[in-house]
mmCIF file of C-alpha atoms in Angstrom:
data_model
loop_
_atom_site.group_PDB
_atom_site.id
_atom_site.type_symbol
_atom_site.label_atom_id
_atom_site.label_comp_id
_atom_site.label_asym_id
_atom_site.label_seq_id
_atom_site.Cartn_x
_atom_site.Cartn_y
_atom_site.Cartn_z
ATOM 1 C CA UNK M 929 -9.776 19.987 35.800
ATOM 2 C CA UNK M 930 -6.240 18.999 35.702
ATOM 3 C CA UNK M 931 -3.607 19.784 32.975
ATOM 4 C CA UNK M 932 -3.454 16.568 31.122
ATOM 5 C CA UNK M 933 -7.460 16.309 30.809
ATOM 6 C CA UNK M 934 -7.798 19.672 29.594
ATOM 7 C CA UNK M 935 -4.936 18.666 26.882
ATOM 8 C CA UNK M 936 -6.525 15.874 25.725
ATOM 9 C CA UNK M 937 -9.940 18.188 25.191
ATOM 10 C CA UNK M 938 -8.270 20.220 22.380
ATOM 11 C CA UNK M 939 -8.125 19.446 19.471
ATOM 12 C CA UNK M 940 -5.310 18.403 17.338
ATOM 13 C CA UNK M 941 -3.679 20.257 13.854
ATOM 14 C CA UNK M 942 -1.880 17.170 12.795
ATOM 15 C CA UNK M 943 -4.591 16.035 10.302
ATOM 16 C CA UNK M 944 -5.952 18.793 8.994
ATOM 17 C CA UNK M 945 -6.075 19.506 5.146
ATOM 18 C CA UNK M 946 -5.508 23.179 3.908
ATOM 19 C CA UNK M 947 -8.718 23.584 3.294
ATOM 20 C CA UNK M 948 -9.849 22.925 6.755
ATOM 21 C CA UNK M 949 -6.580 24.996 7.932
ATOM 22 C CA UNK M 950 -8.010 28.128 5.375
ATOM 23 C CA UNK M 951 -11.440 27.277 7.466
ATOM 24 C CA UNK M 952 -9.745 27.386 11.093
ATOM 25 C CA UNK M 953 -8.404 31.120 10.137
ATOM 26 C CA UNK M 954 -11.472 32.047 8.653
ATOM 27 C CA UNK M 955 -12.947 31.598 12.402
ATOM 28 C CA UNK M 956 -10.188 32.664 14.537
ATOM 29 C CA UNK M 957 -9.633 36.181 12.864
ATOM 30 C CA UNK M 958 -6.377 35.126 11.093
ATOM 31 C CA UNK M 959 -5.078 36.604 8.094
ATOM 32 C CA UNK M 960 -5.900 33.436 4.851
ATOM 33 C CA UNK M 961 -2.229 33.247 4.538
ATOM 34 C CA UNK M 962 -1.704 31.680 8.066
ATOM 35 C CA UNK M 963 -3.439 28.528 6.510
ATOM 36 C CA UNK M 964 -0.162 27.953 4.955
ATOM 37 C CA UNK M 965 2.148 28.695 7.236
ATOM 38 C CA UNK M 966 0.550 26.125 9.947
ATOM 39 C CA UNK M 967 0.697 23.360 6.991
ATOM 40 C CA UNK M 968 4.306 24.346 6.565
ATOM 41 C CA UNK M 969 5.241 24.090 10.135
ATOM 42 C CA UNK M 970 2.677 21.035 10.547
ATOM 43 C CA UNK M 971 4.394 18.894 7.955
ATOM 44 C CA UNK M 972 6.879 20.658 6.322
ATOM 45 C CA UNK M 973 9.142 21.416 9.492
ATOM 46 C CA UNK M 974 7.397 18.793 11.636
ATOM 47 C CA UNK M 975 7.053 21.527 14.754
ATOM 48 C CA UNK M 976 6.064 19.968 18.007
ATOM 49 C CA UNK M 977 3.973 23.083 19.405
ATOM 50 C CA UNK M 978 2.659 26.007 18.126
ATOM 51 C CA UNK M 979 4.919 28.180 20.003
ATOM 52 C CA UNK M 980 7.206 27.081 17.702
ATOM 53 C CA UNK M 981 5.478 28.817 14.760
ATOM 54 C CA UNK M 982 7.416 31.837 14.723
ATOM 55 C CA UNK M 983 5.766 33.327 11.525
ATOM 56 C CA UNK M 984 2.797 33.327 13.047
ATOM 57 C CA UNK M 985 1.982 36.656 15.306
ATOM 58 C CA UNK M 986 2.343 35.869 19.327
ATOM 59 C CA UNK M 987 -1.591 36.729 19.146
ATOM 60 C CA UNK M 988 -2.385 34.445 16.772
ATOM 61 C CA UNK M 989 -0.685 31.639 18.417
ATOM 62 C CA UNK M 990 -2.218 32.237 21.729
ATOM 63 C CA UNK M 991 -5.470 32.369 19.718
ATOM 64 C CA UNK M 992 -4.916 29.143 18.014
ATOM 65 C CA UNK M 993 -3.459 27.221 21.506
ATOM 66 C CA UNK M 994 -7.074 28.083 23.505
ATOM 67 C CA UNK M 995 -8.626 25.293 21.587
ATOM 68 C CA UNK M 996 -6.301 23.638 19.494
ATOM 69 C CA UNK M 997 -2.565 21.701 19.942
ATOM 70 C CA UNK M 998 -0.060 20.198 17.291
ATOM 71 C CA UNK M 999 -1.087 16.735 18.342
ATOM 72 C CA UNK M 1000 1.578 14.713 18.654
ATOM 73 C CA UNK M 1001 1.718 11.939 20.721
ATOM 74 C CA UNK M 1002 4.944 9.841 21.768
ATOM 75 C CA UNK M 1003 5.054 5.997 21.246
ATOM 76 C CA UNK M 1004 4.238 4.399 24.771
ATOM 77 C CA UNK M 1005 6.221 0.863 24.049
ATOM 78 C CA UNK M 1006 8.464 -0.603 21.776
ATOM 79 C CA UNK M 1007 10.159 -3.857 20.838
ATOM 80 C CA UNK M 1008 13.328 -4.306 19.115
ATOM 81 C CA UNK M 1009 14.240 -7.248 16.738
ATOM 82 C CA UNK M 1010 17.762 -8.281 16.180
ATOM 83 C CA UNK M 1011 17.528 -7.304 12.604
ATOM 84 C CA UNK M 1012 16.634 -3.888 13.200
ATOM 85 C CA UNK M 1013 12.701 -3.540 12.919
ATOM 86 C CA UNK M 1014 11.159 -1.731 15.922
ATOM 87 C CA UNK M 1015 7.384 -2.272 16.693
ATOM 88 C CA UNK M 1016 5.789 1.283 18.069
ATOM 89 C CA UNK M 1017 2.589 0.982 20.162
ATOM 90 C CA UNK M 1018 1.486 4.832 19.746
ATOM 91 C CA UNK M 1019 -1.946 6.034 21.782
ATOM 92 C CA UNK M 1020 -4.971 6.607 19.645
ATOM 93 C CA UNK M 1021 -8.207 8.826 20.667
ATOM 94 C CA UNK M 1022 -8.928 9.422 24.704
ATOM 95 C CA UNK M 1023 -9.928 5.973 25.443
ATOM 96 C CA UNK M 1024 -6.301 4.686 26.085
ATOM 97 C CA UNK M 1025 -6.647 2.616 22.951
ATOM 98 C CA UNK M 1026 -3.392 1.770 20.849
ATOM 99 C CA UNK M 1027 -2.568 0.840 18.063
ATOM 100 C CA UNK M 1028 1.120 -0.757 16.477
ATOM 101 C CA UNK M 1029 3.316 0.308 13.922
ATOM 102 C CA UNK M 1030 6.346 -1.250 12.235
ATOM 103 C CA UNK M 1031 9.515 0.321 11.417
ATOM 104 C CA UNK M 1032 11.608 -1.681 8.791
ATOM 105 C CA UNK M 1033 14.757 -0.273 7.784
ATOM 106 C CA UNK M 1034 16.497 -2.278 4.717
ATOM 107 C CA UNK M 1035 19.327 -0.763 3.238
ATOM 108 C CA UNK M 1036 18.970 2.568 2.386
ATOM 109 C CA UNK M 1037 15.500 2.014 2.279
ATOM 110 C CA UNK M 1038 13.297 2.122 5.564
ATOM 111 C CA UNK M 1039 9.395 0.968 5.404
ATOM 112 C CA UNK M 1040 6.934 1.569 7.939
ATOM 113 C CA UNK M 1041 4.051 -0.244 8.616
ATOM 114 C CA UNK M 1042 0.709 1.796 9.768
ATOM 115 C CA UNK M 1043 -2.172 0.722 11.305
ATOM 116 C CA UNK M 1044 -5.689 2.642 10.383
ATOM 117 C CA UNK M 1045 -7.985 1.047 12.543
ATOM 118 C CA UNK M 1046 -8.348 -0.314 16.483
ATOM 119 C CA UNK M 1047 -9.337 -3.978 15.759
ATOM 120 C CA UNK M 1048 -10.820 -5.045 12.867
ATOM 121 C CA UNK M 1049 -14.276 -6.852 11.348
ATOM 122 C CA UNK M 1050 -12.721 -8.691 8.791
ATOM 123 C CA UNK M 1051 -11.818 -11.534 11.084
ATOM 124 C CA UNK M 1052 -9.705 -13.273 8.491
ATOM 125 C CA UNK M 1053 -8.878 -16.622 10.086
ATOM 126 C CA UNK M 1054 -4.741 -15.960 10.103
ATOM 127 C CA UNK M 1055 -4.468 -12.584 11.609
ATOM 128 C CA UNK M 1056 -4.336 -11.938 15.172
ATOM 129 C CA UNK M 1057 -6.169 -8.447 15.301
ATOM 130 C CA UNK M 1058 -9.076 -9.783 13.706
ATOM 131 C CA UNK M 1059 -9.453 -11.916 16.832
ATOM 132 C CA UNK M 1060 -9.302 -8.770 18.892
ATOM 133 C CA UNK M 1061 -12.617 -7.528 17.332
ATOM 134 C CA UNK M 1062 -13.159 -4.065 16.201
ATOM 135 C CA UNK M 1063 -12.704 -1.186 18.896
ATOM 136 C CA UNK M 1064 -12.986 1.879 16.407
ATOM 137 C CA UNK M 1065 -11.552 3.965 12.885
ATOM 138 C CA UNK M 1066 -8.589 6.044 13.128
ATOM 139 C CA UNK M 1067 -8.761 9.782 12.516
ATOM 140 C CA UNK M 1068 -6.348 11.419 10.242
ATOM 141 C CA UNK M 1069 -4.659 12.604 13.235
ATOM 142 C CA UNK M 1070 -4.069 9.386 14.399
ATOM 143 C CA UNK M 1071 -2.700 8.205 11.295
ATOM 144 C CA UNK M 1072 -0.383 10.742 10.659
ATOM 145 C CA UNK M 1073 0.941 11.037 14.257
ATOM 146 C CA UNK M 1074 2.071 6.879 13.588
ATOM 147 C CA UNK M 1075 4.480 9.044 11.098
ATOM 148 C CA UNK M 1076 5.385 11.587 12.535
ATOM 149 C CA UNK M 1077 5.637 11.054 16.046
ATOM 150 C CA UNK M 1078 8.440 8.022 14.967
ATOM 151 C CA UNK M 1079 11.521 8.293 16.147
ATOM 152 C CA UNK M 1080 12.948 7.236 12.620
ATOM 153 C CA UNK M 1081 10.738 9.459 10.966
ATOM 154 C CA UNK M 1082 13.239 11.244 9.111
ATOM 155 C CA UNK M 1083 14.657 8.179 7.553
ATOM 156 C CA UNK M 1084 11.126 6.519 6.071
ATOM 157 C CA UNK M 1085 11.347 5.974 2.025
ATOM 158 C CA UNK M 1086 8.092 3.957 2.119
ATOM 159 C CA UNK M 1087 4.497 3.483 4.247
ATOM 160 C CA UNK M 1088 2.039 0.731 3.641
ATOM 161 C CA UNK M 1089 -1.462 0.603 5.334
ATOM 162 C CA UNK M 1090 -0.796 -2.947 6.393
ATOM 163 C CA UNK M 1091 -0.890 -2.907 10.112
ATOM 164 C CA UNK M 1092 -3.995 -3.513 12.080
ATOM 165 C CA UNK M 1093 -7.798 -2.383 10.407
ATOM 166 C CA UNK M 1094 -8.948 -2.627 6.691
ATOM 167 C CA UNK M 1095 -7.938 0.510 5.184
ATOM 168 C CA UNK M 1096 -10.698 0.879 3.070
ATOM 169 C CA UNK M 1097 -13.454 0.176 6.213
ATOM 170 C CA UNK M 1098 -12.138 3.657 7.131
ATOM 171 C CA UNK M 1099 -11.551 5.153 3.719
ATOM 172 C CA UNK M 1100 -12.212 8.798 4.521
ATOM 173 C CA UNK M 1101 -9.590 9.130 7.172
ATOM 174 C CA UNK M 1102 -6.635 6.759 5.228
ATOM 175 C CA UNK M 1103 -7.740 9.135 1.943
ATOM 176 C CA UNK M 1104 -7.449 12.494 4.018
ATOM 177 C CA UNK M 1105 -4.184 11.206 5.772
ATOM 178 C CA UNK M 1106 -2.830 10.107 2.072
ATOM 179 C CA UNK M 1107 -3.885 13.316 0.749
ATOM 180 C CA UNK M 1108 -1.469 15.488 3.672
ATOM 181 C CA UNK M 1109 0.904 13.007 2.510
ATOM 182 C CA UNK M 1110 1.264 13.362 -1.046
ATOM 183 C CA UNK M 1111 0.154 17.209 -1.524
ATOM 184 C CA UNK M 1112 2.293 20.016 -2.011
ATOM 185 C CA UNK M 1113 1.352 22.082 1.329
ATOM 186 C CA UNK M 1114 1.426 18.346 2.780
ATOM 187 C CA UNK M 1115 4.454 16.057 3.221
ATOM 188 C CA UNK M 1116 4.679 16.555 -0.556
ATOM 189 C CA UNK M 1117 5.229 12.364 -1.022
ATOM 190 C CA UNK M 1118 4.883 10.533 -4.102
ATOM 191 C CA UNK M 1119 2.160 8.563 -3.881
ATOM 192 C CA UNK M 1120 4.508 6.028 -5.402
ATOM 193 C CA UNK M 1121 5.790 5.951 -1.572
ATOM 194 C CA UNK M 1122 2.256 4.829 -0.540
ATOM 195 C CA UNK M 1123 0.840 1.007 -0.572
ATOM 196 C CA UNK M 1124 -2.674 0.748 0.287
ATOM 197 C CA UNK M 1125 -3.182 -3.405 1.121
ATOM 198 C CA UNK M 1126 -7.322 -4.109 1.349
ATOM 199 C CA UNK M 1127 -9.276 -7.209 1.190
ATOM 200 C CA UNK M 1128 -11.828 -5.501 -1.570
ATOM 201 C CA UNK M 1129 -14.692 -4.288 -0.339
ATOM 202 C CA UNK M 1130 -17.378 -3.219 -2.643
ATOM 203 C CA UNK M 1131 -17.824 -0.029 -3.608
ATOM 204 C CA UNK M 1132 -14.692 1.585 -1.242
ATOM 205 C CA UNK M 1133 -12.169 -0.229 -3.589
ATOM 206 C CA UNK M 1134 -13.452 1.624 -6.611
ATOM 207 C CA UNK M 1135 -13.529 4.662 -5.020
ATOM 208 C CA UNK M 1136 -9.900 4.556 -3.427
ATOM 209 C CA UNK M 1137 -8.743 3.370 -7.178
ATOM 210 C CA UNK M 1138 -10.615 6.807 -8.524
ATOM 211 C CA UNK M 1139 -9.370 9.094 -5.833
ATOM 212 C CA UNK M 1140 -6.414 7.673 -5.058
ATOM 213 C CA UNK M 1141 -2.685 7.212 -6.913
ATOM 214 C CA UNK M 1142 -1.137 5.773 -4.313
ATOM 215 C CA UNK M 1143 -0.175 1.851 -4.900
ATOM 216 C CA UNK M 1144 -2.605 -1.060 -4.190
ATOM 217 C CA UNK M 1145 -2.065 -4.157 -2.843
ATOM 218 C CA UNK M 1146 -4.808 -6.773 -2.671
ATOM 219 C CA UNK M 1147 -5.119 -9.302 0.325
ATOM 220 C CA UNK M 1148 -5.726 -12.543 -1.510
ATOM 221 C CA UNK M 1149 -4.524 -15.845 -0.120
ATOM 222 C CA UNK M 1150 -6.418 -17.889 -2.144
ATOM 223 C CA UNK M 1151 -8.035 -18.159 -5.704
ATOM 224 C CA UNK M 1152 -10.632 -20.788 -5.290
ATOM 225 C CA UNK M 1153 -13.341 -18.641 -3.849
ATOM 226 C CA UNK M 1154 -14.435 -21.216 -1.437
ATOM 227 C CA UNK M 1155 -11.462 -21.715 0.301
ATOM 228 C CA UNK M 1156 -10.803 -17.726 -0.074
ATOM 229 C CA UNK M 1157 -14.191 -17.780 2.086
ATOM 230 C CA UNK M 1158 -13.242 -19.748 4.949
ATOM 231 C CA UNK M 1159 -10.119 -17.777 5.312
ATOM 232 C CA UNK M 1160 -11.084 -14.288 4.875
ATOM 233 C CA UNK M 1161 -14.745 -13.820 5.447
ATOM 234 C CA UNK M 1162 -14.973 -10.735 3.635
ATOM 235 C CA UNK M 1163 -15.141 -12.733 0.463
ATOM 236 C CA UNK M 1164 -18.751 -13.390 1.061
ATOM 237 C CA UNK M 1165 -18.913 -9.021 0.996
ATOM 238 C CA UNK M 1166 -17.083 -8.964 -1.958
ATOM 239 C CA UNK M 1167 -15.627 -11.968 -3.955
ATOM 240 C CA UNK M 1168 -11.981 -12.507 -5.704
ATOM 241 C CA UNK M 1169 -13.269 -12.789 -9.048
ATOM 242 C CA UNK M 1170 -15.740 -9.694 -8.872
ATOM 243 C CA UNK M 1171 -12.430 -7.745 -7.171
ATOM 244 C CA UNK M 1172 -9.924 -8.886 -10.683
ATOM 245 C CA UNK M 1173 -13.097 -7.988 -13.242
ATOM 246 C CA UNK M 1174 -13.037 -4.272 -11.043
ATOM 247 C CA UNK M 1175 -9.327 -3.945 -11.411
ATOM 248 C CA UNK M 1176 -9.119 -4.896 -14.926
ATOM 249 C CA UNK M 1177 -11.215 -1.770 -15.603
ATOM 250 C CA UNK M 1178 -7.826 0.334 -15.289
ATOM 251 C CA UNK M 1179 -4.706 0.844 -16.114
ATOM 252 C CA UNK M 1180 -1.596 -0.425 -13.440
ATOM 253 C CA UNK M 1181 0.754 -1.011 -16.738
ATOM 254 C CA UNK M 1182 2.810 2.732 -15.522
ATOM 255 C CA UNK M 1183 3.335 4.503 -12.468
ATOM 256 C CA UNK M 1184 0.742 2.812 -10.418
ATOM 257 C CA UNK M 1185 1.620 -0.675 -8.879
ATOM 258 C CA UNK M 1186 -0.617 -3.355 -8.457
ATOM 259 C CA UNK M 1187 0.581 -6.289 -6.257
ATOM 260 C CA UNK M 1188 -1.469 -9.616 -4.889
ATOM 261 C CA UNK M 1189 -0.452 -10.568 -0.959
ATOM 262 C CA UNK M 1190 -0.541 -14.265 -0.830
ATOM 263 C CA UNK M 1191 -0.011 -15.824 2.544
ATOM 264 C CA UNK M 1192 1.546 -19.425 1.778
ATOM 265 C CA UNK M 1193 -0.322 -22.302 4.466
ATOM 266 C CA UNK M 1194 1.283 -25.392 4.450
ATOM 267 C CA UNK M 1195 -0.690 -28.180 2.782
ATOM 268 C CA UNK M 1196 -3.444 -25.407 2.354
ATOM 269 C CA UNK M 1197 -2.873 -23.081 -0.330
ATOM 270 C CA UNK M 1198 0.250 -24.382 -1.630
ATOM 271 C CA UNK M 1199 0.192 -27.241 -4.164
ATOM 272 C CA UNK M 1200 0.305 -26.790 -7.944
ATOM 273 C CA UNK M 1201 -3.322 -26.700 -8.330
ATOM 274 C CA UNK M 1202 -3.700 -23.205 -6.197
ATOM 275 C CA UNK M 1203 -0.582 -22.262 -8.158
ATOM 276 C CA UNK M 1204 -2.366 -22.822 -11.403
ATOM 277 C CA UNK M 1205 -5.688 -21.315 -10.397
ATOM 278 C CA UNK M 1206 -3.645 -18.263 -9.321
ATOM 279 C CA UNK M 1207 -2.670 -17.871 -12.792
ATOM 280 C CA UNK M 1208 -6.036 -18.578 -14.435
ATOM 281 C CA UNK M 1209 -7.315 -15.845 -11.989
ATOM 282 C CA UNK M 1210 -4.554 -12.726 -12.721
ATOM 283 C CA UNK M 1211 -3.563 -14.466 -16.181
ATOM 284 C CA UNK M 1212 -2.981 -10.343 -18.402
ATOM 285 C CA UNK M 1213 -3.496 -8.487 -15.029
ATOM 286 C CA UNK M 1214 -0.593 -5.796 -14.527
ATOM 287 C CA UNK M 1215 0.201 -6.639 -11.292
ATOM 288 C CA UNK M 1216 2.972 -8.639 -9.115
ATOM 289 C CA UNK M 1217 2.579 -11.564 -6.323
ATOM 290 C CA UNK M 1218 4.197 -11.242 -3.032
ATOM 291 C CA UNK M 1219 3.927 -14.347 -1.477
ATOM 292 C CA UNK M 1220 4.600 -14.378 2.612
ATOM 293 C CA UNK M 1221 5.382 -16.581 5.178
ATOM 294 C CA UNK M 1222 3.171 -17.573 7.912
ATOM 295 C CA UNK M 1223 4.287 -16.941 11.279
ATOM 296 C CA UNK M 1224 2.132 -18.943 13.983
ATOM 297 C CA UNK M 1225 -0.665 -17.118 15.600
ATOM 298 C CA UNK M 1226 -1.821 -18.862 18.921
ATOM 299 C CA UNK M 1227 -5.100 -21.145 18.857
ATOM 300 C CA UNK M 1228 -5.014 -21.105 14.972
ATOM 301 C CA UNK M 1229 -4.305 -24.729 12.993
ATOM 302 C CA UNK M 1230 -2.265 -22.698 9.885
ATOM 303 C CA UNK M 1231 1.248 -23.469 9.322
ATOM 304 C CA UNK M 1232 4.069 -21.776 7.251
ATOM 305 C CA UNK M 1233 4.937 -23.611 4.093
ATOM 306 C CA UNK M 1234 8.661 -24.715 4.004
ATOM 307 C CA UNK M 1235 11.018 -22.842 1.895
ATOM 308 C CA UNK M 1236 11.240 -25.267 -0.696
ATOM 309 C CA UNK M 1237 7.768 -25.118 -1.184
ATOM 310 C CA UNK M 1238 8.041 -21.149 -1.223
ATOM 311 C CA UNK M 1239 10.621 -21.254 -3.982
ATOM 312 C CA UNK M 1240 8.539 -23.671 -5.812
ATOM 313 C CA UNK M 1241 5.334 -22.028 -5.948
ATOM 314 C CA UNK M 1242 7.313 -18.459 -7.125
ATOM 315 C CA UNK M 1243 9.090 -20.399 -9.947
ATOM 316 C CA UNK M 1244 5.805 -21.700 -11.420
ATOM 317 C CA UNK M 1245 4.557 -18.466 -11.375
ATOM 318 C CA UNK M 1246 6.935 -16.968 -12.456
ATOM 319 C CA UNK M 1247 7.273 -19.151 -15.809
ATOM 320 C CA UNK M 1248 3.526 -18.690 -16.004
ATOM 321 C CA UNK M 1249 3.665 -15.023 -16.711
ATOM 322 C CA UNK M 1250 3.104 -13.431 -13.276
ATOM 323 C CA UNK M 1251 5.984 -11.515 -11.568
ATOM 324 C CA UNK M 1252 6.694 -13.263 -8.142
ATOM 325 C CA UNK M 1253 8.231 -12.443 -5.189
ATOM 326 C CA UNK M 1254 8.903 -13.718 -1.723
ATOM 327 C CA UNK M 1255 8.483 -11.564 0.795
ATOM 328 C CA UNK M 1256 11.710 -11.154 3.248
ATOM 329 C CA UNK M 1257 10.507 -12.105 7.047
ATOM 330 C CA UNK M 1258 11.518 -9.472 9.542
ATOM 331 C CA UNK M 1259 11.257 -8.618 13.425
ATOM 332 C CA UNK M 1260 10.646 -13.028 14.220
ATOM 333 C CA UNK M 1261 12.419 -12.369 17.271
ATOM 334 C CA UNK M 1262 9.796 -9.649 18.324
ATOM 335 C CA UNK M 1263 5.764 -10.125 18.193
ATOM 336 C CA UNK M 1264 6.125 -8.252 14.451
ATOM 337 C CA UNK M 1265 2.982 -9.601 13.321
ATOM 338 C CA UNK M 1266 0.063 -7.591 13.419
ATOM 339 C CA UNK M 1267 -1.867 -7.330 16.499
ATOM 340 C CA UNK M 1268 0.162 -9.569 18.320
ATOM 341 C CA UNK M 1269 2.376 -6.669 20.571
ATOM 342 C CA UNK M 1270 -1.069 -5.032 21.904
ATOM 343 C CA UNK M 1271 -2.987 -8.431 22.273
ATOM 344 C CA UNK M 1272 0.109 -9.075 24.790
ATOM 345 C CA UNK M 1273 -0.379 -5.979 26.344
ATOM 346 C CA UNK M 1274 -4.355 -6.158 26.701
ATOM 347 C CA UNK M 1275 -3.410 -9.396 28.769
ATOM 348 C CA UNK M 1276 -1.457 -7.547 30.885
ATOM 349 C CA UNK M 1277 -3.746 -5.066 32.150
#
């Protein structure tokens, strides 16, 4: 068996909660204490091997390397735009599968863009991983090592799950990778640092609202149902209407931000009437509108919207009561949209 097979058989740390860390030296003979020293060294000092865990016996290490390795696992491409976003393709699982991730910087602050998912079954008619079909969830692992195997990851103020996959189609492993995130023996984030973006899917979105306090954003695109339906299947799953009625349920008036992703189509979703229907649909819902450009996806009949039309659309909504914003564009110059760096790739091979 050679060296980089037997690597890839252990298993990795990155991912694990404390509890399951308190479990691990239950089983290898190591004192309950240990549990928090690997969490500290996982993600509080962001070590790179296990040697490096100095507070941790030379037996104990040895004991924990036979089976088990930090986990983390260097990008294997990257793009650069001109305006300083970098798209990551970082391996996922044994399979040589990958998945991208998007590092924004913007002033002092510096977003990054994670994908939780190989593919994706939502097939929603403007995004170019849906046409890649679904290949598999994320673990944990996977998730986390999009953070913290990033070359910038010492700068990041923000992440949002809005790279490839629906985060809530794989809701235990984006909960357990926002939990190491947020908790104390974790990366100790506010979960004010976190954006969850989901099309709704029944049942999942109720239970990420209840276990959850990171932010939500909801992929919406369209208030007339029918036309929702032929952009974004999922609406059959789990319709716009019957996603508002859940979210009026709680409370997004504090901490907690609730935001609306509306992809602007030129001559599709754009005129005064979806404006209007946008606000009969959110009218005395906490919550904000980003609306985004469209950049072209090959073999798709969408357009962007001009920018007068952009400006337009935020201004009535805006004077209707909902908070508007347009979302800056960034990385043009690179294939920043989702799924489009490792459909290139695929073609490639």
């Amino acid at each position: 068996m050679d060296a980089s097979h037997h690597a890839t058989a252990k298993q990795p740390l990155l991912g694990m909660t404390l509890d399951e860390l308190k479990q691990l030296a239950r089983e290898l003979g190591m004192p309950s204490f240990a549990a928090k020293q690997i969490a500290e060294w996982l993600y509080g000092r962001r070590a790179g091997t296990i040697d490096e865990m100095t507070n941790l016996s030379k037996a104990n290490r040895e004991k924990l390397k036979a089976d088990y390795e930090v986990g983390l696992r260097p990008h294997a491409d990257a793009q650069h735009s001109v305006d300083g976003t970098v798209k990551y393709l970082f391996p996922v699982g044994d399979k040589g599968k990958m998945v991208e991730t998007v590092f924004i910087p913007d002033g002092d602050r510096a977003t990054l863009c994670v994908s939780s998912q190989v593919g994706c079954k939502m097939n929603c008619l403007f995004c170019q991983t849906g046409k890649q079909g679904f290949e598999g969830n994320l673990s944990a692992a996977d998730i986390l090592n999009q953070i913290c195997a990033l070359p910038e990851s010492d700068r990041l103020t923000n992440i949002v799950f809005m790279g490839q996959g629906e985060p809530m189609d794989n809701l235990e492993q984006v909960l357990k990778a926002t939990q190491v995130l947020t908790a104390p023996w974790g990366m100790a984030w506010s979960p004010r640092r976190i954006t969850v973006s989901t099309v709704g899917l029944r049942g999942k979105l109720k239970r990420f609202i209840e276990e959850s306090d990171c932010h939500l954003a909801i992929s919406l695109h369209s208030a007339l149902p029918d036309q929702r339906r032929e952009l974004m299947p999922a609406e059959r799953a789990m319709s716009i209407t019957e996603i508002v009625d859940l979210l009026r349920n709680y409370d997004f008036a504090h901490q907690r931000r609730l935001s609306f992703e509306y992809i602007v189509f030129a001559g599709v979703n754009d005129s005064e009437h979806h404006a209007r229907q946008l606000v009969r649909l959110l009218g005395g819902l906490d919550c904000r509108v980003n609306l985004i450009r469209f950049h072209q996806i090959p073999g798709v009949d969408l357009h962007g919207a001009d920018d007068a039309t952009m400006l337009r659309m935020r201004d009535y909504l805006t004077q209707h009561g909902l908070f508007t914003t347009i979302r800056a564009s960034r990385g043009q110059d690179i294939y920043a949209a989702c799924g489009l760096l490792s459909t290139a790739r695929k073609a490639k091979e």
